[in-house]
XYZ file of C-alpha atoms in Angstrom:
479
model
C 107.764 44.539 58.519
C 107.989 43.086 62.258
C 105.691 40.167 62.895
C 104.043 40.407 65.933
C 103.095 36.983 68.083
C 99.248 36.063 68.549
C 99.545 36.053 71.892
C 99.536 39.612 73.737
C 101.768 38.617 76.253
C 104.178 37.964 74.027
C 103.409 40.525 72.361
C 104.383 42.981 74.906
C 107.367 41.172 75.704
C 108.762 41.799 72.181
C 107.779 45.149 71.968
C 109.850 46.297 75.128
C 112.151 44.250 74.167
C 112.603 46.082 70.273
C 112.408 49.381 72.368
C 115.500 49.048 74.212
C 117.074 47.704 71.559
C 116.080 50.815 70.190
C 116.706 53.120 72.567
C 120.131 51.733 73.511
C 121.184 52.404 69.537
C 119.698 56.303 69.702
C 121.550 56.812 73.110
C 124.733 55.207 72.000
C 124.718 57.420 68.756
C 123.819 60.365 70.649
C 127.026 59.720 73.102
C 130.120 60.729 73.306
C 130.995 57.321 74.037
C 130.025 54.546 75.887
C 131.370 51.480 77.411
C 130.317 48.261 79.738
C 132.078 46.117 81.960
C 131.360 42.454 83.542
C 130.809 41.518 87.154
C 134.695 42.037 87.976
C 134.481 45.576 86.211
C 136.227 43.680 82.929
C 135.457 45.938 79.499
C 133.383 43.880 77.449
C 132.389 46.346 74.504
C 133.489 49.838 73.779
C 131.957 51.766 71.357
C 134.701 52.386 68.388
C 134.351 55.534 68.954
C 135.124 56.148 72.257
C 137.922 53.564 71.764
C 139.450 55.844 69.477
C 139.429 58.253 72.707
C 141.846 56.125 73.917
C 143.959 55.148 71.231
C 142.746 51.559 70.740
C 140.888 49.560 68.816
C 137.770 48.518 70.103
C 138.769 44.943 70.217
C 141.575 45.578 72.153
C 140.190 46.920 75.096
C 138.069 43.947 75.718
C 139.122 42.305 78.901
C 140.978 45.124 80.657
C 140.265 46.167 83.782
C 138.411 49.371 83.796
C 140.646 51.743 85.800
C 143.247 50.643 83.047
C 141.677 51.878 80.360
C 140.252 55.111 82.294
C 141.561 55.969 85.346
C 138.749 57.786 87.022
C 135.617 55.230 86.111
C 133.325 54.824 88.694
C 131.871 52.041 86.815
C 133.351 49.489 89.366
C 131.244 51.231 92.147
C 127.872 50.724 90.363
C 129.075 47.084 89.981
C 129.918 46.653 93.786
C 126.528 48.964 95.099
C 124.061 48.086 92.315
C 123.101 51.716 92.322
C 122.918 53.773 89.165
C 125.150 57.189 89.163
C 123.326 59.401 86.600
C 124.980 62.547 86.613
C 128.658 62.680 87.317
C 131.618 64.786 85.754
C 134.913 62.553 85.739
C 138.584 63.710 84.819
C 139.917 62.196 81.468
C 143.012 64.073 82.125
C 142.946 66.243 78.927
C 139.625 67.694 80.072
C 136.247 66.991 81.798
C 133.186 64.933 80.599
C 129.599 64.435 81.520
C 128.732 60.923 82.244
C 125.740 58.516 83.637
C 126.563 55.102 84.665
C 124.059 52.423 85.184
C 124.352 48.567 86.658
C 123.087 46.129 84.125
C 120.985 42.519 85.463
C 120.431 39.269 84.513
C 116.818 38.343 84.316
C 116.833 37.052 88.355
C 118.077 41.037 89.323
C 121.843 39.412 89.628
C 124.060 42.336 89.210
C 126.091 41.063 85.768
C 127.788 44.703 85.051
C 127.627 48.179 84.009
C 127.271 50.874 81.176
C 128.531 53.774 80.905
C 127.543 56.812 78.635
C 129.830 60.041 77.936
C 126.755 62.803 77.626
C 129.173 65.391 76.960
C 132.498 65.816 75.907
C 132.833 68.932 76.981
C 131.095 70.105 80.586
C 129.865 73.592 78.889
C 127.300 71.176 77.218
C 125.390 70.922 80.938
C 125.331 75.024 80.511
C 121.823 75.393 80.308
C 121.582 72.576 83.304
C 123.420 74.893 85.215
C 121.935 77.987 84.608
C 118.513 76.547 85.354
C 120.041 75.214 89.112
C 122.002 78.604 89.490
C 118.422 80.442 88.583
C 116.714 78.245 91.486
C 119.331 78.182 93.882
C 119.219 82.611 93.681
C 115.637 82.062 94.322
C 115.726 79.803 96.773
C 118.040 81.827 98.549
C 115.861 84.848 98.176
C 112.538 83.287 99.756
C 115.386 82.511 102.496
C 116.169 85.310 103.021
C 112.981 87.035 102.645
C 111.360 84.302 105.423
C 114.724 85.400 107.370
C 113.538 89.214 107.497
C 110.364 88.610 108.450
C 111.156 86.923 111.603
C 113.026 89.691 112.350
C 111.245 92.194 114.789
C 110.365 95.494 112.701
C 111.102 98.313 115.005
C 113.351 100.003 117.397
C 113.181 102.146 120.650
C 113.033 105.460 118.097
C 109.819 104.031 116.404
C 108.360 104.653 119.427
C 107.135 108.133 118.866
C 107.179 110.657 121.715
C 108.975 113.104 124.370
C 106.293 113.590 126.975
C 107.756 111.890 130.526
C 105.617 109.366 130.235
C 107.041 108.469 126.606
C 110.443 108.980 127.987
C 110.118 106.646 130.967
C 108.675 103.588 129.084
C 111.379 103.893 126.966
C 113.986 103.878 129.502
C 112.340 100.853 131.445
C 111.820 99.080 127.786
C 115.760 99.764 126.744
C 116.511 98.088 130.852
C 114.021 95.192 130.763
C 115.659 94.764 127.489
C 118.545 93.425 128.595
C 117.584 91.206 131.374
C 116.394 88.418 129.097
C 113.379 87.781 131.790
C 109.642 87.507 130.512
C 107.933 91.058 130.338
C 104.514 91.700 130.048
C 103.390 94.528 128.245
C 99.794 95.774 129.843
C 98.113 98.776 128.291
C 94.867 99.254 126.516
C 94.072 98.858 122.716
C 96.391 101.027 119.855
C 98.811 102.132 122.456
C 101.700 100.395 120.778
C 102.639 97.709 122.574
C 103.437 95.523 119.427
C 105.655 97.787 118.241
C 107.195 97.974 121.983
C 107.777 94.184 121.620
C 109.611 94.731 118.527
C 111.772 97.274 119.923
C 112.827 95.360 123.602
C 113.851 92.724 121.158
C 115.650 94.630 119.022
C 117.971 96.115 122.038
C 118.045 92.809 123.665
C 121.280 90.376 123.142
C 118.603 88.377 121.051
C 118.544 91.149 118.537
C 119.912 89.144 115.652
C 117.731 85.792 116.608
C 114.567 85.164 114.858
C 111.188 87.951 116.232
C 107.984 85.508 116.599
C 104.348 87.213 116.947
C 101.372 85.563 117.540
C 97.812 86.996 118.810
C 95.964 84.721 120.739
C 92.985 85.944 120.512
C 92.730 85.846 116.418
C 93.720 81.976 116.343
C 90.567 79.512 117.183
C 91.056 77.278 120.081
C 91.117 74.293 118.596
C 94.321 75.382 116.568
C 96.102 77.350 118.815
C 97.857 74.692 120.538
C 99.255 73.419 117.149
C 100.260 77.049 116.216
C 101.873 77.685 119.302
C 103.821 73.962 120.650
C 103.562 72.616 116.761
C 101.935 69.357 115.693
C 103.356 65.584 114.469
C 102.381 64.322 111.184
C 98.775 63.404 111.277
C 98.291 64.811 114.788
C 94.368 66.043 114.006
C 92.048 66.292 111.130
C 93.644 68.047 108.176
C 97.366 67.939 110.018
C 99.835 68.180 107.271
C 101.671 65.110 106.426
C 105.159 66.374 107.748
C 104.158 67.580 110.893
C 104.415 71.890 111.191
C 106.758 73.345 113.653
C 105.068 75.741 116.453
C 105.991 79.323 117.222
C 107.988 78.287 119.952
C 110.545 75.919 117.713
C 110.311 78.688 115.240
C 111.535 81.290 117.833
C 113.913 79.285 119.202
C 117.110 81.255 120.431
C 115.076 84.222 120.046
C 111.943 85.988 121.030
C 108.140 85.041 121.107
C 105.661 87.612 121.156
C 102.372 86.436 122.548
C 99.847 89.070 121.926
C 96.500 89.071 123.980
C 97.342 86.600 126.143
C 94.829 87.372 128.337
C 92.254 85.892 125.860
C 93.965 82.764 125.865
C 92.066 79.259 127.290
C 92.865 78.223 130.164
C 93.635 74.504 128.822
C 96.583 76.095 127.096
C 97.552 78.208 130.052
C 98.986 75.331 131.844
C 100.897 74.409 128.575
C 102.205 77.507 128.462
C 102.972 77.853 132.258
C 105.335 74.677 131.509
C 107.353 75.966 128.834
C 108.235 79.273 130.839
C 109.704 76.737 133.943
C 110.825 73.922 131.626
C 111.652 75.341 128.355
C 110.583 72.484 126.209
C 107.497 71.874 124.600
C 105.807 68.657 123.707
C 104.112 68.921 120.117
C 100.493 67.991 119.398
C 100.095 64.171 119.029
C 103.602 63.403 119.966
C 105.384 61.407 122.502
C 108.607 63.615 122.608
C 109.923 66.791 124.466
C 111.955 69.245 122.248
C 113.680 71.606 124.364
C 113.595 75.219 123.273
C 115.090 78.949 124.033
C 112.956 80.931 123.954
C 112.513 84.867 125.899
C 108.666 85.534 125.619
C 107.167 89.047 125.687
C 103.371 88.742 126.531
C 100.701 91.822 126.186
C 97.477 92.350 127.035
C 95.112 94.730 126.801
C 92.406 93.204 130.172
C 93.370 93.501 133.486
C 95.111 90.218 134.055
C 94.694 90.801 137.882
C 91.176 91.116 137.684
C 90.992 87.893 135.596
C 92.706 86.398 138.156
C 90.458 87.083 140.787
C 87.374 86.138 138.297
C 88.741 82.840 137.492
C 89.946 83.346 134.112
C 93.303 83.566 134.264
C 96.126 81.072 136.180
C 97.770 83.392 139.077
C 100.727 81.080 138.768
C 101.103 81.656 135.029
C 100.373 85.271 135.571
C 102.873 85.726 138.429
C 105.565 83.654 135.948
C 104.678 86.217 132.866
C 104.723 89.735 135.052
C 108.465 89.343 136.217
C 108.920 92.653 134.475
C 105.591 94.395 133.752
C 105.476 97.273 131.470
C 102.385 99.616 131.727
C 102.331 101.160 128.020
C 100.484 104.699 128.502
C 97.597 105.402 126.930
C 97.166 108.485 123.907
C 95.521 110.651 126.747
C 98.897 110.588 129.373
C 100.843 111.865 126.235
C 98.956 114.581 125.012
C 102.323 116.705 124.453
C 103.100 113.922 122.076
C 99.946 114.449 119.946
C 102.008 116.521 117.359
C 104.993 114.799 116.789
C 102.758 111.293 116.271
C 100.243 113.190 114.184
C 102.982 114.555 111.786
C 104.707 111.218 111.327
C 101.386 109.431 111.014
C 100.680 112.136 108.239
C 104.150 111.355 106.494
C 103.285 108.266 106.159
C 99.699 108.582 104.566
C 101.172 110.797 101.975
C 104.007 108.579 101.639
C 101.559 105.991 100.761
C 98.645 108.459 98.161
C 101.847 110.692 96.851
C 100.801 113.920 98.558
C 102.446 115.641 101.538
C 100.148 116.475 104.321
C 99.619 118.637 106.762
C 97.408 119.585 109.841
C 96.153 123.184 110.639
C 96.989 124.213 114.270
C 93.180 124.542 115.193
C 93.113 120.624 113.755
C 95.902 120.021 116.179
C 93.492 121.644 118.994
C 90.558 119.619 118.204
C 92.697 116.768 118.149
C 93.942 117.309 122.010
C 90.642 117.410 122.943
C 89.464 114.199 122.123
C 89.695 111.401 124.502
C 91.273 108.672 121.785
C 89.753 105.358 123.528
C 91.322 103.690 120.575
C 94.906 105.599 121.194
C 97.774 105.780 118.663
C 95.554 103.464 116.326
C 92.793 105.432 116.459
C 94.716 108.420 115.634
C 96.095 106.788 112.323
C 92.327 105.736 111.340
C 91.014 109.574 111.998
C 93.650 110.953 110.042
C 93.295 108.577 106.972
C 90.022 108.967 106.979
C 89.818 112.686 107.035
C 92.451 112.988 104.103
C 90.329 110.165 102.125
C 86.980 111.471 103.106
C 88.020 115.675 101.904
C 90.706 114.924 99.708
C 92.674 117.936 100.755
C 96.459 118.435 101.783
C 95.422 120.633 104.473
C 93.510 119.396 107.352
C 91.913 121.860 109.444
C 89.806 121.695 112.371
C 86.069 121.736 110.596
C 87.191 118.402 109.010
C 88.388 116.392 112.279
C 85.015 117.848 114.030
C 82.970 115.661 110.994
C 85.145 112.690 112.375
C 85.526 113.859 116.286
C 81.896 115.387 117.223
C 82.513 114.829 120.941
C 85.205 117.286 120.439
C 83.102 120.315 119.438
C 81.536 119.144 123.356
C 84.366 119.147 125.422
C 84.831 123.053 125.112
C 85.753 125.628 122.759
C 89.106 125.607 121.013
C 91.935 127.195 122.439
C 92.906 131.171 122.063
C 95.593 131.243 119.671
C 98.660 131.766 121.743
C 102.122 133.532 120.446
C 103.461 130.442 119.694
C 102.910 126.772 119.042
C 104.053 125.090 122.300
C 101.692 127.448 124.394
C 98.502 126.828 121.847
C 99.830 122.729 122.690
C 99.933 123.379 126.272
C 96.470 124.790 126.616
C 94.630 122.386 124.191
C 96.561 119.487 127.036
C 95.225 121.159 130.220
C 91.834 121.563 128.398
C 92.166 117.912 127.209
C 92.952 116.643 130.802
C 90.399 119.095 132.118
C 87.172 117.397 130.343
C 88.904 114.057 130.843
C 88.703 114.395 134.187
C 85.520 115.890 135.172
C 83.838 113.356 133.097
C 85.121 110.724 134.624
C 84.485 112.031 138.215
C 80.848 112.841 136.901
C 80.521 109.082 135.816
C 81.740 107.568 138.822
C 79.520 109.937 141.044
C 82.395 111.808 142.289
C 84.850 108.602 143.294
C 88.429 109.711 143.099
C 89.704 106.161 143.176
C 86.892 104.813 140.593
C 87.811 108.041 138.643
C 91.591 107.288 138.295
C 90.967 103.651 137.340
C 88.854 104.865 134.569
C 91.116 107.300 133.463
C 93.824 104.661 133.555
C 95.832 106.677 136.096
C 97.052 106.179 139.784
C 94.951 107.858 142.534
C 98.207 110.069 143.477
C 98.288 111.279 139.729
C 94.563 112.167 139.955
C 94.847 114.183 142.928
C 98.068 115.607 141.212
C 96.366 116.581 138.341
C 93.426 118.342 140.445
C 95.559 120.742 142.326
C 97.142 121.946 138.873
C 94.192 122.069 137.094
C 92.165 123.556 140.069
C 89.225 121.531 139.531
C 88.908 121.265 143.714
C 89.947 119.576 146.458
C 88.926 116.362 146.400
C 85.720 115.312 148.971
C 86.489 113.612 152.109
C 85.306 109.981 151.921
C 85.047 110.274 148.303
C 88.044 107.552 147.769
């Protein structure tokens, strides 16, 4: 039985000092082999059995130089650096082994040597080592990957849904501003798909297979946005993380950043922004350098950006530097013709989602054109889920939408059934644009030009659009 001294000191002293005494017997049973060397990398013991290895007695190996007895030791390198190597595989010419190699010190820290321990004769014994890297390396590269896709933009030219002229034309002025690699701003009201239009100019642009950054100013509070967009040094503000972040501008660097609702954004970060479109390079929150950046940003908004201008709330530099293209994204009620197409492929993709095909009766389809759809292509999707939630029936016909869509059953009767589908379309559009239009000219007291503003239209295309429909010639003076 060990006798422990009084004193606990001492005590302690002996105790670490029995278990590495200890532990250096278990480890050098365990091993393979093992073998240390003096300050000029000198063996000094060898383990019999690893002498054996070599053909030796243990005795006789004392005093030769390392590299004589094995040729590929590293054990001289630990010596010289004073820096452990714990995991290595060296040659021994018949085969591989696993080894760890650590420098050994006087009492003072002096560097007086090194160990070395053979783990493994054989390097299948780090199998399950390997397996367990292999297994974290396939995820790793997986949640690489995955991060990888989803800065990639989503959706292409096709995706946006439609062959009414006014369909057709954004397209063809989206596939052109495409490839000019100048900032485009995408103006158009709520749900009209200007997202998705983002996604798509990207997709066709030489950027295509660079990283697709979104952002929405207008869901970020002010007080972070400026970290979210320029990124922020370690500790910049309260609750910063330690490493600093990286802003949607690094993170879309060589690619394209899509700033959504811009015209919501403060005008303390307008400036900001104004300097990144002339300099490209940002300056990240709370620090004292300038990282330059390459970026192509696509802005939208859904406010009239010239009529924040003149209010005060928007820069008319930064909005001059953001409209070098503009894009005016038409609203549902320009594209009536596309009603059925969008409704069919919204309806796809409901079932899709609840495992039932859907459909929509033509008299739906009717009751459909004659809503005004403030809320545009989004509100379309929300009607239709909501009808096939709310009756729970494959078929949706036109008593269901008018649950959803009472304003409809007021703009008119449905349409006579005509011989085919295209005319029953084509009548449901007139009477669509027909109620559109006199409602507006009702609420703006007869003003053509206040008319076509609410109706999101030029004057020209209101007058246009009076002559076909015969609604009247409009009143002198009347704008």
């Amino acid at each position: 039985m060990t006798a422990w001294p009084a004193d606990a000191a001492d005590r302690g002293e002996s105790f670490r000092q029995l278990a590495m005494r200890s532990l250096f017997d278990r480890l050098e049973a365990l091993c393979e082999g093992s073998v240390a060397v003096d300050r000029e990398a000198r063996v000094t013991w060898i383990n019999a059995k690893y002498a054996r290895r070599f053909g030796l007695e243990a005795e006789a190996a004392v005093g030769m130089d390392i590299e004589a007895l094995i040729p590929h030791s590293r054990l001289r390198e630990v010596v010289d650096s004073g820096r452990p190597i714990v995991l290595d595989i060296m040659d021994m010419g018949s085969g591989h082994c696993v080894v760890t190699r650590m420098p050994l010190c006087d009492e003072g820290g002096e560097v007086i040597g090194a160990i070395g321990f053979v783990l493994y004769d054989r390097v299948e014994g780090l199998k399950p080592v390997v397996d367990k890297v292999a297994q974290l390396q396939r995820r790793l590269t997986a949640a690489e990957r995955e991060l990888s896709e989803n800065r990639r933009a989503k959706y292409s030219l096709a995706s946006f849904i439609g062959v009414s002229p006014a369909c057709t034309e954004i397209k063809r002025r989206a596939r052109r501003a495409a490839q000019l690699d100048s900032t485009v701003l995408l103006a158009g009201e709520t749900g009209t798909g200007k997202e998705l239009l983002a996604h798509a100019i990207h997709n066709v642009s030489p950027r295509a297979d660079k990283p697709f950054i979104g952002i929405n100013a207008a869901a970020i509070p002010e007080s972070l946005l400026e970290a979210e967009l320029f990124g922020a040094a370690p500790g910049a503000y309260t609750g910063a993380e330690r490493r600093g972040r990286e802003g949607k501008f690094k993170l879309a660097d060589g690619g394209t950043l899509f700033l959504d609702e811009v015209g919501d954004m403060p005008l303390s970060l307008q400036a900001k922004l104004l300097r990144v479109l002339q300099e490209r390079e940002i300056e990240p929150l709370g620090a004292n350098r300038i990282v330059p950046v390459d970026v192509r940003v696509i802005a939208a908004t859904s406010v009239d950006l010239a009529g924040a201008v003149a209010q005060g709330r928007f820069r008319a530099d930064l909005y001059y530097r953001l409209a070098v293209l503009q894009l005016a994204v038409p609203p549902l009620r320009e594209r009536l013709p596309d009603l059925p197409l969008l409704a069919e492929r919204l309806l796809d993709d409901i079932g899709s989602r609840i495992g039932q095909p859907l459909e929509l009766a033509d008299d739906a389809l009717a009751v459909l054109a004659r809503h005004a759809w403030p809320g545009n292509v989004r509100e379309l999707r929300n009607v239709l889920e909501r009808a096939v939630l709310m009756f729970e029936t494959p078929r949706l016909a036109a008593a269901h939408l008018l649950k959803l869509l009472p304003a409809a059953a007021d703009a008119g009767p449905a349409p006579v059934a005509a011989a085919g589908g295209v005319g029953r379309l084509a009548e449901a559009t007139a009477q669509a644009e027909r109620q559109a239009i006199v409602s507006a000219l009702a609420s703006t007291g007869g003003n053509k030009l206040a008319a076509a503003r609410l109706l999101g239209i030029s004057r020209a295309a209101l007058y246009q659009k009076l002559s076909v429909l015969g609604i009247g010639a409009p009143a002198a003076g009347a704008g």
